[in-house]
Amino acid sequence: MRLIDFHCHPDLYNNNFKILNNGNKIVFMTNLPVLFERYYPKYKDSTNTFLALGYHPELIEEYPNYFDIFKRNLYKTRFVGEIGLDNSESNKKSFEKQLKIFREIMDECNKNDGKIISIHSRKAESVIFEELINNNNNIYILHWYTGALKRLLDGMMISKNIYISVNLDMTTTKKGNDLIQSVPIDRIVLETDAPFTKESKKRYDYKILEDTIAQIARIKKSTLEDVTIQIQANSKKILE
């Protein structure tokens, strides 16, 4: 196994998204269930691109009635994302709607054990962790986590199924460095969040993942080889 990008948005490159054919794999987030339906015929048999069924919290105000479409597609994939909650200032007015849909999604995922779920948790991690700790049947990957570090570490102590995905931009901030330094290496996987990070706006290639691992090794004061082996092992464990 090479490296896996557990969170990216290929469709937002407007069909200019190219992946080098070097054995790496991606988890392709969708922001609405209708987009999953659009891309599913193309990717349903792919061994390198895993299509995730999503319902982005920032879109729930504009698209409030898509849960039934989400539900009818859930059996088609192990991967769910991007889902979650966003309680930032611009999304506060839709938070109760978001929470209702998030809980419905979690209920449905727990009827179908073994889902790998990428979660958006901006300014809403306290509610997110209540749900994750009470629903321990799936793998939960907190995407670009910026919440309270103690709450994350406490959640990881309670549930072995909680991970974070780290992108290159996170390695350049103090908060990101503190997070990476504190989280056990066996709970870290990679993401690009392409095209929303500095490097991925310009390009998408395998080197972004390699550069991210190099920065994690620097922060962890570990060797590149050891960090690479561990992150590959984490990815393999999640996919089992």
Short mmCIF file of C-alpha atoms in Angstrom, two decimals:
data_model
loop_
_atom_site.label_atom_id
_atom_site.label_comp_id
_atom_site.label_asym_id
_atom_site.label_seq_id
_atom_site.Cartn_x
_atom_site.Cartn_y
_atom_site.Cartn_z
CA MET A 1 0.00 0.00 0.00
CA ARG A 2 1.23 3.49 -0.81
CA LEU A 3 -0.48 6.54 0.68
CA ILE A 4 -4.18 7.37 0.88
CA ASP A 5 -5.74 10.81 0.69
CA PHE A 6 -8.74 10.38 2.99
CA HIS A 7 -10.41 13.69 2.15
CA CYS A 8 -10.43 15.57 -1.17
CA HIS A 9 -12.95 17.16 -3.54
CA PRO A 10 -11.97 16.25 -7.14
CA ASP A 11 -15.15 17.61 -8.68
CA LEU A 12 -14.33 21.12 -7.49
CA TYR A 13 -11.40 21.22 -9.90
CA ASN A 14 -13.97 21.55 -12.71
CA ASN A 15 -12.83 18.38 -14.45
CA ASN A 16 -9.14 19.38 -14.41
CA PHE A 17 -8.33 16.98 -11.58
CA LYS A 18 -5.50 14.60 -12.44
CA ILE A 19 -4.04 11.83 -10.27
CA LEU A 20 -0.63 10.43 -10.98
CA ASN A 21 -0.90 6.71 -11.59
CA ASN A 22 1.53 5.61 -8.90
CA GLY A 23 -0.56 3.43 -6.63
CA ASN A 24 -1.97 6.08 -4.31
CA LYS A 25 -5.65 6.06 -3.45
CA ILE A 26 -8.15 8.81 -2.69
CA VAL A 27 -11.43 9.13 -0.86
CA PHE A 28 -13.56 11.42 -3.03
CA MET A 29 -15.85 13.53 -0.85
CA THR A 30 -19.22 14.64 -2.18
CA ASN A 31 -21.02 17.64 -0.72
CA LEU A 32 -24.57 16.56 -1.57
CA PRO A 33 -26.12 13.10 -2.08
CA VAL A 34 -27.22 14.03 -5.60
CA LEU A 35 -23.54 14.49 -6.49
CA PHE A 36 -22.80 11.01 -5.19
CA GLU A 37 -25.51 9.70 -7.51
CA ARG A 38 -23.97 11.61 -10.43
CA TYR A 39 -20.46 10.20 -9.93
CA TYR A 40 -21.35 6.72 -8.71
CA PRO A 41 -21.61 5.04 -12.14
CA LYS A 42 -18.08 6.19 -13.00
CA TYR A 43 -16.39 5.23 -9.73
CA LYS A 44 -18.41 2.34 -8.32
CA ASP A 45 -15.88 -0.26 -9.47
CA SER A 46 -12.72 1.76 -8.96
CA THR A 47 -9.97 0.30 -6.78
CA ASN A 48 -8.13 3.62 -6.39
CA THR A 49 -10.95 6.16 -6.01
CA PHE A 50 -13.42 5.54 -3.18
CA LEU A 51 -16.55 7.63 -3.61
CA ALA A 52 -18.02 8.95 -0.35
CA LEU A 53 -21.66 9.84 0.21
CA GLY A 54 -21.90 13.35 1.64
CA TYR A 55 -24.24 16.03 2.89
CA HIS A 56 -22.12 19.05 3.81
CA PRO A 57 -23.41 21.02 6.84
CA GLU A 58 -22.78 24.36 5.16
CA LEU A 59 -25.21 23.41 2.38
CA ILE A 60 -28.10 22.27 4.56
CA GLU A 61 -29.73 25.71 4.71
CA GLU A 62 -29.84 25.85 0.91
CA TYR A 63 -30.60 22.13 0.39
CA PRO A 64 -32.63 21.07 3.46
CA ASN A 65 -34.59 18.12 2.04
CA TYR A 66 -31.94 15.74 0.74
CA PHE A 67 -31.80 13.24 3.58
CA ASP A 68 -34.04 10.72 1.82
CA ILE A 69 -31.63 10.76 -1.15
CA PHE A 70 -28.75 10.22 1.26
CA LYS A 71 -30.53 7.32 2.93
CA ARG A 72 -31.36 5.50 -0.29
CA ASN A 73 -27.70 5.57 -1.38
CA LEU A 74 -26.01 4.61 1.88
CA TYR A 75 -25.89 0.89 1.13
CA LYS A 76 -23.77 1.55 -1.98
CA THR A 77 -20.58 2.64 -0.20
CA ARG A 78 -18.48 2.18 2.94
CA PHE A 79 -17.40 5.82 2.77
CA VAL A 80 -19.44 8.74 4.13
CA GLY A 81 -18.43 12.37 3.84
CA GLU A 82 -18.35 15.17 3.94
CA ILE A 83 -20.87 15.36 6.77
CA GLY A 84 -20.91 17.01 10.19
CA LEU A 85 -21.75 20.29 11.89
CA ASP A 86 -20.66 23.90 11.41
CA ASN A 87 -21.46 26.42 14.14
CA SER A 88 -19.36 29.27 12.77
CA GLU A 89 -21.00 32.68 12.59
CA SER A 90 -22.20 32.34 9.00
CA ASN A 91 -23.88 28.97 9.69
CA LYS A 92 -25.39 29.45 13.16
CA LYS A 93 -28.88 30.02 11.80
CA SER A 94 -28.97 26.55 10.28
CA PHE A 95 -27.37 24.74 13.22
CA GLU A 96 -30.53 23.05 14.49
CA LYS A 97 -31.32 21.77 10.99
CA GLN A 98 -27.72 20.57 10.68
CA LEU A 99 -27.94 18.77 14.01
CA LYS A 100 -31.19 17.02 13.10
CA ILE A 101 -29.73 15.76 9.81
CA PHE A 102 -26.40 14.81 11.39
CA ARG A 103 -28.17 12.68 14.00
CA GLU A 104 -30.31 11.05 11.31
CA ILE A 105 -27.19 10.26 9.30
CA MET A 106 -25.46 8.80 12.36
CA ASP A 107 -28.53 6.66 13.12
CA GLU A 108 -28.54 5.30 9.57
CA CYS A 109 -24.78 4.65 9.62
CA ASN A 110 -25.14 2.70 12.84
CA LYS A 111 -27.63 0.39 11.16
CA ASN A 112 -24.88 -0.34 8.62
CA ASP A 113 -21.77 -1.00 10.74
CA GLY A 114 -18.36 -0.55 9.19
CA LYS A 115 -18.74 2.89 7.62
CA ILE A 116 -15.69 5.14 7.30
CA ILE A 117 -16.96 8.64 8.02
CA SER A 118 -15.17 11.95 7.36
CA ILE A 119 -16.50 14.62 9.70
CA HIS A 120 -16.54 18.42 9.54
CA SER A 121 -16.67 19.81 13.10
CA ARG A 122 -16.00 23.56 12.97
CA LYS A 123 -16.96 25.17 16.32
CA ALA A 124 -19.22 22.20 17.07
CA GLU A 125 -16.88 19.56 18.45
CA SER A 126 -18.63 19.21 21.83
CA VAL A 127 -21.83 18.04 20.10
CA ILE A 128 -19.88 15.96 17.59
CA PHE A 129 -18.08 14.01 20.31
CA GLU A 130 -21.31 13.25 22.14
CA GLU A 131 -22.54 11.55 19.00
CA LEU A 132 -19.29 9.72 18.21
CA ILE A 133 -18.77 8.35 21.69
CA ASN A 134 -22.34 7.11 21.83
CA ASN A 135 -22.07 5.47 18.39
CA ASN A 136 -18.97 3.32 18.28
CA ASN A 137 -19.82 1.08 15.33
CA ASN A 138 -17.92 2.93 12.60
CA ILE A 139 -14.60 4.66 11.91
CA TYR A 140 -14.69 8.42 12.44
CA ILE A 141 -12.05 10.64 10.81
CA LEU A 142 -12.14 14.24 11.98
CA HIS A 143 -11.22 16.33 8.96
CA TRP A 144 -9.02 19.44 9.50
CA TYR A 145 -9.81 19.45 13.23
CA THR A 146 -9.49 22.90 14.87
CA GLY A 147 -11.40 22.35 18.11
CA ALA A 148 -10.31 21.82 21.70
CA LEU A 149 -7.34 19.46 21.91
CA LYS A 150 -8.32 18.02 25.30
CA ARG A 151 -11.78 17.13 24.04
CA LEU A 152 -10.25 15.29 21.09
CA LEU A 153 -7.75 13.38 23.22
CA ASP A 154 -10.46 12.47 25.74
CA GLY A 155 -12.62 11.19 22.90
CA MET A 156 -9.75 9.11 21.55
CA MET A 157 -9.21 7.60 24.99
CA ILE A 158 -12.86 6.50 25.09
CA SER A 159 -13.14 5.31 21.48
CA LYS A 160 -10.46 3.52 19.48
CA ASN A 161 -12.37 4.41 16.30
CA ILE A 162 -11.63 8.15 16.29
CA TYR A 163 -8.86 9.45 13.99
CA ILE A 164 -7.80 12.79 12.55
CA SER A 165 -6.80 13.51 8.96
CA VAL A 166 -3.92 15.95 8.53
CA ASN A 167 -3.23 18.18 5.52
CA LEU A 168 -0.18 20.21 4.59
CA ASP A 169 -1.66 23.56 5.68
CA MET A 170 -2.21 22.20 9.19
CA THR A 171 1.53 21.60 9.55
CA THR A 172 2.26 25.32 9.09
CA THR A 173 0.21 26.71 12.02
CA LYS A 174 0.87 26.62 15.75
CA LYS A 175 -2.52 25.08 16.43
CA GLY A 176 -1.91 22.41 13.80
CA ASN A 177 1.56 21.67 15.16
CA ASP A 178 0.21 21.33 18.71
CA LEU A 179 -2.49 18.98 17.45
CA ILE A 180 -0.11 16.78 15.48
CA GLN A 181 2.41 16.70 18.32
CA SER A 182 -0.25 15.65 20.85
CA VAL A 183 -2.32 13.09 18.93
CA PRO A 184 -0.93 9.54 19.00
CA ILE A 185 0.68 8.69 15.66
CA ASP A 186 -1.52 5.60 15.36
CA ARG A 187 -4.58 7.89 15.09
CA ILE A 188 -3.33 10.02 12.20
CA VAL A 189 -4.08 9.64 8.49
CA LEU A 190 -3.56 11.99 5.55
CA GLU A 191 -5.82 14.34 3.63
CA THR A 192 -5.30 17.10 1.09
CA ASP A 193 -8.75 18.73 1.27
CA ALA A 194 -7.94 19.59 -2.34
CA PRO A 195 -8.53 22.15 -3.74
CA PHE A 196 -8.88 24.07 -0.45
CA THR A 197 -5.26 24.06 0.74
CA LYS A 198 -2.47 26.32 -0.44
CA GLU A 199 -0.59 23.71 -2.49
CA SER A 200 -3.64 21.89 -3.81
CA LYS A 201 -5.03 25.09 -5.32
CA LYS A 202 -2.11 24.92 -7.75
CA ARG A 203 -1.65 21.18 -8.24
CA TYR A 204 -2.71 17.78 -7.09
CA ASP A 205 0.01 15.19 -7.05
CA TYR A 206 1.48 12.52 -4.87
CA LYS A 207 4.18 14.85 -3.53
CA ILE A 208 1.62 16.73 -1.44
CA LEU A 209 1.05 13.57 0.60
CA GLU A 210 4.79 12.91 0.85
CA ASP A 211 5.41 16.51 1.96
CA THR A 212 2.69 16.16 4.60
CA ILE A 213 4.33 13.04 6.02
CA ALA A 214 7.69 14.80 6.10
CA GLN A 215 6.18 17.64 8.12
CA ILE A 216 4.46 15.23 10.51
CA ALA A 217 7.82 13.50 11.04
CA ARG A 218 9.43 16.88 11.78
CA ILE A 219 6.75 17.80 14.30
CA LYS A 220 6.84 14.37 15.92
CA LYS A 221 10.68 14.39 15.96
CA SER A 222 10.58 11.02 14.26
CA THR A 223 12.04 9.54 11.11
CA LEU A 224 10.33 9.81 7.76
CA GLU A 225 10.44 6.04 7.41
CA ASP A 226 8.82 5.36 10.78
CA VAL A 227 6.02 7.87 10.22
CA THR A 228 5.37 6.58 6.70
CA ILE A 229 5.14 2.98 7.91
CA GLN A 230 2.79 3.93 10.75
CA ILE A 231 0.46 6.03 8.60
CA GLN A 232 0.31 3.27 6.02
CA ALA A 233 -0.57 0.83 8.82
CA ASN A 234 -3.29 3.19 10.10
CA SER A 235 -4.76 3.47 6.61
CA LYS A 236 -4.71 -0.28 6.12
CA LYS A 237 -6.41 -0.84 9.47
CA ILE A 238 -9.20 1.60 8.61
CA LEU A 239 -9.80 -0.08 5.26
CA GLU A 240 -9.91 -3.64 6.63
#
